[in-house]
Amino acid sequence: AKSEGKNHFQFYRDELNTRAHDRLVLENRIRTAIDKQHFQLYYQPQIHLASGELIGLEALIRWIDPDHGVISPADFIPLAEDTGMIGRIGDWVIDTACKELKLLHAKGLDQIKVAVNVSAHQFKNGEHLCNVIQSALQGHQLQSKFLSLELTESILIDDINETIRSLNDLKGLNITLAVDDFGTGYSSLSYLKTFPIDVLKIDQSFIRDILEDKSDKAIVTAIIAMAKELDLHVLAEGVETVDHNDMLKEFGCDYAQGYYYCRPIPIEELIERYTEQS
Ligand code: C2E
Ligand code: CA
Ligand code: CA
Ligand code: CA
């Protein structure tokens, strides 16, 4: 039959095919990147607000593509997650973060911790995750107190009983557990007393306008007060200015992370920056 020009359905189908095609292309490129090890970890300092001291680093993945340059995680983590490829990437992230933290420790900064982001796929394969963590710690001779995992609220509320079991297994390794993007997950607060977690990371969307926005200010002070009662530590993300910093310090927030202190940078740069003789 002859085509009568593209009707709506045809447009729709072409659109779907293009998107499916794009996904397939990206999927193959990610696979190649895994095989050729085109990933790198950047690190962003986490600062103890009262003393101004560096206490930890968050490891943030970058894809260094020979043709396209640096690709940010937002552009490939979601697809890697959908396809399960995040499994292999995530294993690599844990091992590499432990390995590179040891480099920092060897330079005298031997009390710094590293925080690694964990995806839903990794969290659901709890036994594998525990094994990977254990062999990374052992392989690089790193004490468990130096490793922390960041899990988003949305991962945790999927199946509460399963979550409690998995968190207890992870906590059994003596690592630190942090809830990432806290405040954005629409979840019940009651789980905070059941989950064996140590740190709440206040999402950067609450920090951005904290100077002008009364509701943001109220939310942040409420989170800090609640965390104190529950014996949790609080870290504010997206601290970009000295005003952000001073206000959070005044509110009694424990830790801060953001462009005000440092952008995410490769480990060599971080070592240079923090071991410079002044
Ligand atoms: P996230 O875990 O919430 O990480 C914080 C993001 O905020 C990072 O973006 C960081 O570069 C950015 N950021 C830090 N300070 C500031 C600031 O002062 N202002 C603003 N506007 N942004 C700031 P990035 O590196 O692009 O990572 C985006 C997301 O990708 C992460 O959000 C995390 O969910 C995911 N991701 C990154 N690395 C990994 C990884 O190794 N594994 C997994 N599963 N996810 C990762
Ligand atoms: Ca994070
Ligand atoms: Ca976050
Ligand atoms: Ca986020």
XYZ file of C-alpha atoms and ligand atoms in Angstrom:
327
model
C 0.000 0.000 0.000
C 1.178 3.462 -0.792
C 1.928 5.866 1.957
C -0.480 8.794 2.150
C 2.049 10.983 3.863
C 2.810 10.817 7.502
C -0.230 10.749 9.750
C -0.027 11.231 13.488
C 0.499 7.577 14.129
C 3.396 7.437 11.726
C 4.995 10.461 13.375
C 4.573 8.883 16.744
C 6.113 5.632 15.601
C 9.097 7.365 13.984
C 9.645 9.311 17.157
C 9.629 6.127 19.222
C 12.003 4.392 16.826
C 14.420 7.303 16.943
C 14.387 7.299 20.707
C 14.819 3.541 20.888
C 17.650 3.854 18.407
C 19.338 6.637 20.408
C 19.091 4.540 23.532
C 20.644 1.568 21.797
C 23.514 3.692 20.519
C 24.118 5.138 23.983
C 23.870 1.702 25.541
C 26.570 0.381 23.227
C 28.758 3.388 23.884
C 28.457 2.845 27.643
C 29.383 -0.825 27.180
C 32.499 0.194 25.263
C 33.335 2.798 27.900
C 33.153 0.115 30.586
C 35.427 -2.209 28.615
C 37.927 0.534 27.799
C 37.731 2.049 31.296
C 36.786 5.514 30.148
C 35.410 6.432 33.543
C 37.057 8.572 36.159
C 36.085 9.617 39.660
C 36.060 13.254 40.666
C 35.990 14.152 44.330
C 34.228 16.946 46.168
C 35.283 17.937 49.704
C 32.931 17.590 52.655
C 33.722 20.117 55.368
C 33.138 20.145 59.132
C 31.408 23.501 59.534
C 32.466 24.407 63.066
C 36.177 23.872 62.395
C 36.310 24.404 58.634
C 38.255 21.164 58.339
C 38.129 18.710 55.466
C 36.613 15.478 56.774
C 35.508 13.595 53.686
C 35.092 13.406 49.931
C 32.163 12.454 47.761
C 33.159 10.408 44.722
C 31.290 11.561 41.593
C 31.694 9.643 38.365
C 32.667 11.232 35.042
C 32.760 9.580 31.647
C 35.785 10.831 29.738
C 34.884 10.127 26.116
C 37.695 10.462 23.546
C 35.291 12.176 21.104
C 32.803 13.940 23.349
C 34.953 14.992 26.303
C 33.609 14.893 29.858
C 30.081 13.488 30.090
C 28.179 14.100 33.327
C 26.480 11.280 35.237
C 23.009 12.747 34.619
C 23.498 11.871 30.934
C 24.276 8.186 31.366
C 23.556 6.920 34.902
C 19.765 6.662 34.321
C 20.225 4.431 31.241
C 23.000 2.468 32.934
C 20.528 1.932 35.759
C 17.693 0.798 33.452
C 19.890 -1.689 31.633
C 21.638 -3.041 34.713
C 25.017 -1.850 33.409
C 25.254 0.229 36.590
C 26.177 -3.041 38.323
C 29.615 -3.217 36.738
C 30.090 0.545 36.862
C 29.122 0.622 40.533
C 31.571 -2.157 41.426
C 34.315 -0.184 39.687
C 33.330 3.005 41.573
C 33.586 1.315 44.982
C 36.943 -0.272 44.231
C 38.414 2.866 42.680
C 37.209 5.160 45.481
C 38.910 2.915 48.071
C 42.074 2.718 45.990
C 42.294 6.488 45.456
C 41.482 7.317 49.065
C 44.551 5.297 50.014
C 46.642 7.631 47.832
C 45.334 10.545 49.860
C 45.987 8.747 53.146
C 49.539 8.039 52.016
C 50.052 11.797 51.598
C 49.316 12.337 55.279
C 45.591 13.079 55.008
C 44.915 9.796 56.712
C 41.665 10.579 58.506
C 39.618 11.520 55.430
C 36.585 9.422 54.494
C 35.134 8.729 51.073
C 31.419 8.632 50.208
C 30.174 6.618 47.251
C 26.773 6.903 45.549
C 24.834 3.665 45.347
C 22.035 3.090 42.845
C 18.767 1.200 43.344
C 20.050 -1.707 41.247
C 23.119 -2.088 43.473
C 21.088 -1.771 46.664
C 18.672 -4.475 45.497
C 21.602 -6.862 44.968
C 22.591 -6.524 48.599
C 24.703 -9.630 48.923
C 26.823 -8.734 45.916
C 27.158 -5.160 47.187
C 28.405 -6.342 50.591
C 30.911 -8.658 48.901
C 32.228 -5.918 46.633
C 32.634 -3.548 49.579
C 34.422 -6.143 51.660
C 36.889 -7.061 48.939
C 37.561 -3.403 48.124
C 38.293 -2.617 51.787
C 40.448 -5.707 52.167
C 42.172 -5.348 48.803
C 43.215 -1.776 49.549
C 43.808 -2.274 53.259
C 41.268 0.379 54.181
C 39.388 0.430 57.486
C 35.617 0.318 57.102
C 35.153 3.550 59.068
C 36.586 5.424 56.083
C 33.851 4.330 53.674
C 30.402 5.808 53.501
C 27.489 5.011 51.167
C 24.991 7.567 49.888
C 21.523 6.154 49.239
C 18.637 8.277 48.016
C 15.414 8.411 49.969
C 13.501 6.932 47.016
C 15.630 3.771 47.040
C 14.955 3.253 50.736
C 11.171 3.484 50.712
C 10.594 0.890 48.003
C 10.110 -2.135 50.252
C 10.593 -1.178 53.897
C 11.197 -4.638 55.355
C 13.657 -5.526 52.633
C 15.332 -2.134 53.107
C 15.818 -2.691 56.838
C 17.404 -6.085 56.175
C 19.760 -4.697 53.526
C 20.708 -1.663 55.603
C 21.469 -3.881 58.590
C 23.715 -6.055 56.420
C 25.590 -2.987 55.191
C 25.771 -1.492 58.663
C 27.213 -4.821 59.797
C 30.291 -3.983 57.721
C 30.839 -0.954 59.983
C 30.583 1.574 57.195
C 28.708 4.888 57.360
C 25.267 5.192 55.759
C 23.908 8.504 54.487
C 20.501 9.405 53.055
C 21.085 11.452 49.896
C 18.786 14.197 48.564
C 16.973 14.196 51.892
C 13.672 16.051 51.842
C 12.808 15.339 48.214
C 11.459 11.814 48.601
C 7.916 12.380 49.879
C 8.509 9.616 52.381
C 7.332 9.159 55.916
C 9.762 10.412 58.525
C 8.957 7.508 60.808
C 11.485 5.284 59.042
C 14.338 7.439 60.308
C 14.186 5.801 63.700
C 14.022 2.278 62.237
C 16.800 2.540 59.675
C 20.419 2.200 60.885
C 21.539 5.413 59.179
C 24.136 7.947 60.300
C 23.838 11.040 58.115
C 21.127 13.079 56.385
C 22.262 15.016 53.328
C 19.897 17.945 52.888
C 19.129 18.340 49.206
C 20.622 21.366 47.513
C 17.190 22.628 46.432
C 16.556 23.658 50.053
C 19.888 25.456 50.374
C 19.841 27.509 47.148
C 17.412 30.222 48.350
C 17.794 29.701 52.063
C 18.665 33.368 52.643
C 15.421 34.707 51.158
C 12.952 31.845 51.299
C 11.272 31.500 54.669
C 9.911 28.009 53.949
C 13.316 26.687 52.920
C 14.785 28.152 56.073
C 12.054 26.515 58.157
C 12.557 23.136 56.488
C 16.304 23.200 56.975
C 16.135 24.219 60.641
C 13.488 21.547 61.246
C 15.660 18.850 59.640
C 18.651 19.912 61.751
C 16.597 19.917 64.970
C 15.081 16.529 64.189
C 18.466 15.041 63.304
C 19.888 16.190 66.638
C 17.075 14.435 68.503
C 17.604 11.252 66.496
C 21.416 11.339 66.897
C 21.995 11.763 63.190
C 24.508 14.069 61.552
C 23.433 16.571 58.925
C 25.299 17.585 55.787
C 24.078 20.448 53.587
C 24.626 20.042 49.832
C 24.958 22.832 47.284
C 26.632 25.361 49.583
C 27.678 27.957 47.034
C 28.256 31.185 48.958
C 29.741 32.449 52.190
C 26.201 33.499 53.205
C 24.904 29.947 52.729
C 27.830 28.736 54.762
C 27.430 31.195 57.645
C 23.710 30.616 57.943
C 24.077 26.829 58.049
C 26.825 27.141 60.643
C 24.587 29.360 62.743
C 21.782 26.786 62.452
C 24.098 24.117 63.830
C 24.438 22.066 60.659
C 27.372 19.652 61.042
C 28.862 19.463 57.565
C 28.770 21.311 54.253
C 29.602 20.492 50.653
C 29.430 22.719 47.598
C 31.089 25.042 45.112
C 31.831 27.533 47.900
C 34.528 25.121 49.067
C 35.411 23.240 45.920
C 34.007 21.755 42.736
C 34.463 18.042 42.156
C 38.063 17.493 40.958
C 40.326 14.522 40.139
C 42.230 12.958 43.050
C 45.609 14.298 41.907
C 44.280 17.858 41.970
C 42.710 17.282 45.337
C 45.965 15.983 46.769
C 47.795 19.009 45.381
C 45.256 21.383 46.814
C 45.096 19.928 50.298
C 48.708 18.952 50.848
C 50.261 22.231 49.677
C 52.696 23.750 52.174
C 51.380 27.177 53.043
P 24.255 13.793 43.944
O 24.713 12.540 44.572
O 23.158 14.530 44.601
O 25.565 14.685 43.804
C 25.592 16.082 43.976
C 25.642 16.808 42.645
O 25.634 18.215 42.886
C 26.909 16.540 41.836
O 26.568 16.570 40.462
C 27.782 17.746 42.204
O 28.764 18.025 41.233
C 26.744 18.822 42.275
N 27.147 19.931 43.134
C 28.075 19.928 44.114
N 28.167 21.132 44.714
C 27.282 21.926 44.093
C 26.905 23.310 44.258
O 27.421 24.044 45.113
N 25.929 23.774 43.424
C 25.344 22.997 42.493
N 24.405 23.538 41.718
N 25.666 21.696 42.311
C 26.634 21.179 43.097
P 27.121 15.491 39.442
O 28.545 15.169 39.757
O 26.782 15.943 38.061
O 26.274 14.191 39.788
C 24.876 14.174 39.567
C 24.252 12.940 40.145
O 24.696 11.762 39.462
C 24.600 12.699 41.602
O 23.794 13.520 42.424
C 24.298 11.225 41.736
O 22.932 11.015 41.939
C 24.682 10.700 40.372
N 26.020 10.074 40.461
C 27.247 10.654 40.405
N 28.228 9.736 40.526
C 27.610 8.540 40.691
C 28.077 7.191 40.880
O 29.281 6.901 40.967
N 27.124 6.220 40.995
C 25.788 6.509 40.948
N 24.907 5.490 41.071
N 25.321 7.751 40.778
C 26.214 8.755 40.650
Ca 25.373 11.893 46.523
Ca 22.520 14.711 46.690
Ca 20.742 14.534 43.363
